Coordinates of C-alpha atoms in Angstrom, one line a residue:
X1 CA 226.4 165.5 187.2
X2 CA 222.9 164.1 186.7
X3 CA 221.2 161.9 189.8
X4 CA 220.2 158.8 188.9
X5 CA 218.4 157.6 192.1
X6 CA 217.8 159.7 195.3
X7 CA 217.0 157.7 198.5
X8 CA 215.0 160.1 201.4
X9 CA 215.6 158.9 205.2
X10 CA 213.6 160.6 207.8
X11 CA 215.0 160.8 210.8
X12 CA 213.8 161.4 214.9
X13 CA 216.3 160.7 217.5
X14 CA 218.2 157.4 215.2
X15 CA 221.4 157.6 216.7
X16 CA 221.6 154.2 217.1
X17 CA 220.4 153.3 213.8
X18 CA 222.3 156.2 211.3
X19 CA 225.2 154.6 211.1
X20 CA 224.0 151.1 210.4
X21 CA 221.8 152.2 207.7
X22 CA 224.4 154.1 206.0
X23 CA 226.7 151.6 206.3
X24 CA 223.9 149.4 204.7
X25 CA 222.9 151.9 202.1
X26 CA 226.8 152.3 200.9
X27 CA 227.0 148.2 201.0
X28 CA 224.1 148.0 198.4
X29 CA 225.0 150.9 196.1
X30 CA 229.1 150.4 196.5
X31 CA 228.5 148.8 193.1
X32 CA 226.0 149.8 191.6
X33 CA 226.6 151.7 188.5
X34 CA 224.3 155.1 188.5
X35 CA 224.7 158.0 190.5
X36 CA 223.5 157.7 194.2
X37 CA 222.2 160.8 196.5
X38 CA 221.6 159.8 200.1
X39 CA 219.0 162.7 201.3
X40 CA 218.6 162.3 205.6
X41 CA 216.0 164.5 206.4
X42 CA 216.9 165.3 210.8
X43 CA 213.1 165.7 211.8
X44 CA 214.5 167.8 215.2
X45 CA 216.2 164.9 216.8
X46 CA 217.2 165.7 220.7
X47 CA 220.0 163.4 220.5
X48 CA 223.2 163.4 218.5
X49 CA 221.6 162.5 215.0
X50 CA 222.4 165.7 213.3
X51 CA 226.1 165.5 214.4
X52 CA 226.2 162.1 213.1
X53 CA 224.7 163.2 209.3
X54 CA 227.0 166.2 209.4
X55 CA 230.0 164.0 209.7
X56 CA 228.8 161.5 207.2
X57 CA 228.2 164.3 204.7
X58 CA 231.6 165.2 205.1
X59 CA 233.6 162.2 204.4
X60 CA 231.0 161.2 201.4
X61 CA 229.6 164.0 199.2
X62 CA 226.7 161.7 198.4
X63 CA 225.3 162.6 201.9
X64 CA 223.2 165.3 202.4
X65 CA 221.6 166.2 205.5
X66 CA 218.9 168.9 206.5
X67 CA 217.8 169.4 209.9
X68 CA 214.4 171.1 210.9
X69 CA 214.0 173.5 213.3
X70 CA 211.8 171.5 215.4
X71 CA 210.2 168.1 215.3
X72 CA 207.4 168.4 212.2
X73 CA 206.8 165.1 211.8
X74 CA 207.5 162.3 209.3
X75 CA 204.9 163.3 206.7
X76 CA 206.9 166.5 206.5
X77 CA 210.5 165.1 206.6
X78 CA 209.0 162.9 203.8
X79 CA 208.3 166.0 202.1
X80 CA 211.6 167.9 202.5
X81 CA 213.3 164.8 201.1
X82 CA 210.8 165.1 198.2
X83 CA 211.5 168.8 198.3
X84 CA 215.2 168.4 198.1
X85 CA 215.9 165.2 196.0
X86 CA 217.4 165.6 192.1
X87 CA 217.4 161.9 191.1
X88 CA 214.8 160.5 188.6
X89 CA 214.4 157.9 190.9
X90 CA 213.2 158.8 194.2
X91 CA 213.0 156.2 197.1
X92 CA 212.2 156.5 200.4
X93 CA 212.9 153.7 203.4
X94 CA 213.3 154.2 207.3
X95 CA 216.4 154.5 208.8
X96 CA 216.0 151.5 211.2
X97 CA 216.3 149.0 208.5
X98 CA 213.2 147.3 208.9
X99 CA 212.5 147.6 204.8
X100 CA 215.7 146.3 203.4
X101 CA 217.8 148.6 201.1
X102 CA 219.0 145.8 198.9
X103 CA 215.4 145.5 198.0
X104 CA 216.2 148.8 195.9
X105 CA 217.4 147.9 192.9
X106 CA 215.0 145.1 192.3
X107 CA 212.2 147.5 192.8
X108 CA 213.8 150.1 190.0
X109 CA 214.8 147.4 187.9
X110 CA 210.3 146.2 187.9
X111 CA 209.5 149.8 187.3
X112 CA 211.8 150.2 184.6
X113 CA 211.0 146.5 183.0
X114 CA 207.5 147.0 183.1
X115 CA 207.8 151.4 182.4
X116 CA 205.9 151.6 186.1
X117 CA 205.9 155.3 188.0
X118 CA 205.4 153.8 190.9
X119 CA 206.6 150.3 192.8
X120 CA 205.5 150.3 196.4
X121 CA 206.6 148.0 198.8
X122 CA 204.0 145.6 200.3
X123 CA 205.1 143.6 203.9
X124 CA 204.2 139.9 203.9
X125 CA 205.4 139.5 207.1
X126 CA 206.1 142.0 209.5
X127 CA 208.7 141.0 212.7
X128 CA 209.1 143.3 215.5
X129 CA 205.4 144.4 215.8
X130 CA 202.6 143.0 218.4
X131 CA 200.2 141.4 217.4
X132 CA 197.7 144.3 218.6
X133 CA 199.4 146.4 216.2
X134 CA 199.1 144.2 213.5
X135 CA 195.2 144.0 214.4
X136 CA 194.7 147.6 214.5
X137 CA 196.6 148.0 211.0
X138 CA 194.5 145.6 209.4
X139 CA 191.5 146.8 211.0
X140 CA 192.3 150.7 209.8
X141 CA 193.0 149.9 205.9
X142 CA 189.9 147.6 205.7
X143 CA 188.1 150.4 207.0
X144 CA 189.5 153.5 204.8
X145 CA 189.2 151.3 202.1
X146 CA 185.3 151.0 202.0
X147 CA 184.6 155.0 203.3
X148 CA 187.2 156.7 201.1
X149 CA 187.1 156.9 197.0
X150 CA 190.9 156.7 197.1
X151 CA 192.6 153.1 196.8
X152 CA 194.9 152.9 199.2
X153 CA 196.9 149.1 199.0
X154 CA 196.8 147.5 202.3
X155 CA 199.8 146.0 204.2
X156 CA 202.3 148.9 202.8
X157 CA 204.4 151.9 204.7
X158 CA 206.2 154.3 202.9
X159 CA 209.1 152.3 201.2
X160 CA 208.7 152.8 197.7
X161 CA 210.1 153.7 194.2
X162 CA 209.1 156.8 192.2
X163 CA 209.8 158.6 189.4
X164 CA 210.7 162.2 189.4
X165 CA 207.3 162.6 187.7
X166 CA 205.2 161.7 190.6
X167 CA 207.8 163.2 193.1
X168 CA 207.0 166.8 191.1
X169 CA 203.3 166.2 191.9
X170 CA 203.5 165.6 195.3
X171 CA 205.5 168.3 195.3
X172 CA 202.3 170.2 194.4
X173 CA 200.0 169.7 197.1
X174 CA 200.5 172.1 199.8
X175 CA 198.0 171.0 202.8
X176 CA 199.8 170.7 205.7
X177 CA 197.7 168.2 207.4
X178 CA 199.3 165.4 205.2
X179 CA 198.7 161.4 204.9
X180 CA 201.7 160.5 202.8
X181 CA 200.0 157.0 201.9
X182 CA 196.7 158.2 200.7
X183 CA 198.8 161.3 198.9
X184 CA 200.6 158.5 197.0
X185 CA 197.4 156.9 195.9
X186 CA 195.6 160.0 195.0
X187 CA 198.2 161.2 192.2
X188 CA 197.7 158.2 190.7
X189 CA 199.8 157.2 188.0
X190 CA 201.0 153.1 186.9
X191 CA 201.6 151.4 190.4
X192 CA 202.5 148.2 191.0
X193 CA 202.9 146.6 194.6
X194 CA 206.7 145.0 195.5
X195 CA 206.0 142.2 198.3
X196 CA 208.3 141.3 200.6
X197 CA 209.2 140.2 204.4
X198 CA 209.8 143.1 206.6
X199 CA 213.0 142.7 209.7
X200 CA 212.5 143.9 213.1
X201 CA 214.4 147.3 214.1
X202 CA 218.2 147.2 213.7
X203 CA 218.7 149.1 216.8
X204 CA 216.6 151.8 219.0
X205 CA 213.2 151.7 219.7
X206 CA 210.3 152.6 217.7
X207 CA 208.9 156.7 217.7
X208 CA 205.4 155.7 217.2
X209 CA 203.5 155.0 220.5
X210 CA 199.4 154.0 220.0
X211 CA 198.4 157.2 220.7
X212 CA 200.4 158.7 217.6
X213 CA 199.1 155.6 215.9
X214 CA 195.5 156.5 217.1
X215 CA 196.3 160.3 215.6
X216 CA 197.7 159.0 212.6
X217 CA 194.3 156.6 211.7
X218 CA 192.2 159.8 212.5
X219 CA 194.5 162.1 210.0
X220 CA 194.0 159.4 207.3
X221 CA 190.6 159.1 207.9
X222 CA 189.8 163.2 208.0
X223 CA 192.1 163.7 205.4
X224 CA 190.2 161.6 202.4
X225 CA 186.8 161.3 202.3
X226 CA 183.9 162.8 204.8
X227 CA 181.7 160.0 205.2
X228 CA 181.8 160.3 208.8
X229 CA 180.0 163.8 208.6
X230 CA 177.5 162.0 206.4
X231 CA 177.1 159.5 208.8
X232 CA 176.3 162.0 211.3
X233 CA 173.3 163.4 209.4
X234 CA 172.1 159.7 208.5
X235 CA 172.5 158.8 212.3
X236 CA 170.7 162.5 213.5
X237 CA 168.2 161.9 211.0
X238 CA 167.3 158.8 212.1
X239 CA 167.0 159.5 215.7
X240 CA 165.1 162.2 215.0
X241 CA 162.3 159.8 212.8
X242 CA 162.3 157.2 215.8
X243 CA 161.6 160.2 218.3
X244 CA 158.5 161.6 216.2
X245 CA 157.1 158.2 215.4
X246 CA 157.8 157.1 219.3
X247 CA 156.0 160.4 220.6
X248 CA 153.3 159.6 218.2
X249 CA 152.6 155.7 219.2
X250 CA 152.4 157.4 223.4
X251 CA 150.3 159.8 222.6
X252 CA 147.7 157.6 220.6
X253 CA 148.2 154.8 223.2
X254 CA 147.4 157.4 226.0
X255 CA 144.0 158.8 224.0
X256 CA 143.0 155.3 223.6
X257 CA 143.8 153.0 226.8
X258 CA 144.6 155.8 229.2
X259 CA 147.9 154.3 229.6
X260 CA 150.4 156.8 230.8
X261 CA 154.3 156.2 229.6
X262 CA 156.0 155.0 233.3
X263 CA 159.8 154.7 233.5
X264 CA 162.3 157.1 234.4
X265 CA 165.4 155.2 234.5
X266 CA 164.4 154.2 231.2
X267 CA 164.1 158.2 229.9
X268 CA 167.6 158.7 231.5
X269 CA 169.1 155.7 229.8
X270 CA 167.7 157.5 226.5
X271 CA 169.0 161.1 227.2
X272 CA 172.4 160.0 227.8
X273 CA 172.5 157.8 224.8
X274 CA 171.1 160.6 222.5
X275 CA 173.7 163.1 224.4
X276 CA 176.6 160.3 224.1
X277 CA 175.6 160.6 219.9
X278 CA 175.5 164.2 220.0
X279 CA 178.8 165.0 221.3
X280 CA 180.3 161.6 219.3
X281 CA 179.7 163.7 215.9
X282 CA 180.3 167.4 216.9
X283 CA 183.6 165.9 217.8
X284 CA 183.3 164.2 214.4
X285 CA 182.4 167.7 213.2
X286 CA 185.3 169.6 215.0
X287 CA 188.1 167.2 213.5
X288 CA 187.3 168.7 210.0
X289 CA 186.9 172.3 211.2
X290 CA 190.5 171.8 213.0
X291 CA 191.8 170.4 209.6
X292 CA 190.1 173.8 208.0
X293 CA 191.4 175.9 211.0
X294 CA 195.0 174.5 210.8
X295 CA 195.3 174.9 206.8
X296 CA 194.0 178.3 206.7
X297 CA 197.2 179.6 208.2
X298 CA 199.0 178.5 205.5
X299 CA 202.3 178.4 207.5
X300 CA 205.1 176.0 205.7
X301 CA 205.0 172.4 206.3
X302 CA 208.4 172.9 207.7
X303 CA 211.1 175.3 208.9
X304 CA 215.1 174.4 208.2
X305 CA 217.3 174.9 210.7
X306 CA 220.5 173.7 209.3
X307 CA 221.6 171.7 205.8
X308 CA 224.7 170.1 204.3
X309 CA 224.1 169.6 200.9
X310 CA 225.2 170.2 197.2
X311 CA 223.7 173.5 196.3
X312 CA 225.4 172.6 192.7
X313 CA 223.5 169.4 191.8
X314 CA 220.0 170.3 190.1
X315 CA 217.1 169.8 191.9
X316 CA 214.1 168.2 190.0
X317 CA 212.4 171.5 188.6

């Protein structure tokens, strides 16, 4: 039997949360009258989360679970789902509820009225986040936005609609080091933004500390466009005019007046800036030779450990 619609849940220690959003997800689509996948991708949960999908999988046979090996990440538990999924509608939403599932069939119902590939969610309002969060967000799309060639909209996550069409060429781009949100933007295709008002977190508490956050900005960045190299050379190069033309103006002022340059907190002030610049950008430098180092190996995105799911129901080819 043909999918209609195949919804991808990542999931890191959700134990808590599984149940609800299943219980959500079955609510929304009890009625609804194409054929529904539920794809939970277990991104190498420590608690009992695989348990949990395994037993769901067995008492409804529109459950399928795959666990990873290890914890690989959400880009790559994105990806599995992608990898997976037979519907020719692909969504994926979090498993904590904060994007509401009954948002689905709105979102499928504007990308089939107005023959969109795409229909991505866009948060108008966004409980359950500090404000410093918010800040930083807003802060990080305004700046990717004017350094990279890629639109990427602001104030969306990763809830969206697709068609099996742009699921096929995600599908295609192997890097490992993966930014699921520019990815989205760089296929291209019609897109169309959904808005709506995003909950707090049913229950459990969120994986995503400000460090990951801080890793996750610097993977974006890195990962579509190399201004900041460029701005290295423009900032070296400039330096480097403002030292000649400074050595120059001494000199002449010493030939002239006799005046001898005097100062040598001021000379130390200037080494440690100019050293400060220096290690700034080969640290700039040594994100993209790790993203180079780290792709070279050209080890899978993911390993899978364990999975519960229909080996009879077509995949999308």
């Amino acid at each position: 039997m043909s999918v209609f619609l195949s919804i991808v849940v990542p999931v890191y220690n959700e134990e808590e949360s599984i149940l609800l959003c299943y219980e959500k997800l079955v609510q929304v689509f009890s009625v609804y009258e194409k054929t529904v996948e539920f794809i939970f991708i277990d991104d190498g949960s420590r608690d009992k989360s695989y348990s949990i999908l395994k037993n769901l999988s067995v008492k409804d046979s529109r459950v399928k679970c795959i666990q990873f090996s290890r914890n690989f990440g959400k880009e790559a538990a994105m990806s599995a789902g992608f990898d997976f999924c037979s519907g020719e509608y692909v969504c994926q939403i979090d498993a904590d509820l904060q994007d509401p599932p009954e948002l689905i069939p709105e979102m499928i119902a504007l990308a089939q009225q107005k023959e969109l590939d795409v229909v991505y969610g866009v948060r108008t309002k966004r409980d359950g986040e500090t404000r410093l969060k918010k800040i930083t967000s807003f802060l990080f799309y305004k700046l990717i936005a004017r350094i990279s060639s890629i639109d990427i909209p602001e104030h969306t996550g990763d809830f969206r609609v697709m068609t099996k069409e742009v699921v096929m060429a995600i599908r295609k781009l192997k890097e490992t080091q993966r930014f699921m949100k520019g990815l989205f933007a760089w296929v291209g295709f019609k897109q169309e933004g959904f808005y709506y008002e995003r909950n707090s977190r049913s229950a459990g508490k969120t994986k995503f500390n400000y460090v990951k956050l801080w890793n996750f900005a610097i993977e974006g960045i890195t990962s579509f466009t190399n201004v900041p190299l460029k701005l290295a050379t423009y900032v070296g190069f400039f330096f480097a005019c403002f030292s000649f033309c400074l050595a120059v103006f001494y000199i002449l002022k010493y030939f002239l007046y006799g005046d001898r340059f005097q100062g040598f907190l001021t000379l130390i002030v200037a080494i440690l800036f100019i050293g400060g610049i220096q290690i700034m950008f080969l640290g700039i430098i040594g994100e993209y030779l790790g993203r180079i180092y780290f792709e070279s190996k050209n080890r899978p995105l993911y390993l899978v450990k364990n999975k519960v799911i229909d080996t009879s129901a077509s995949k999308i080819d």
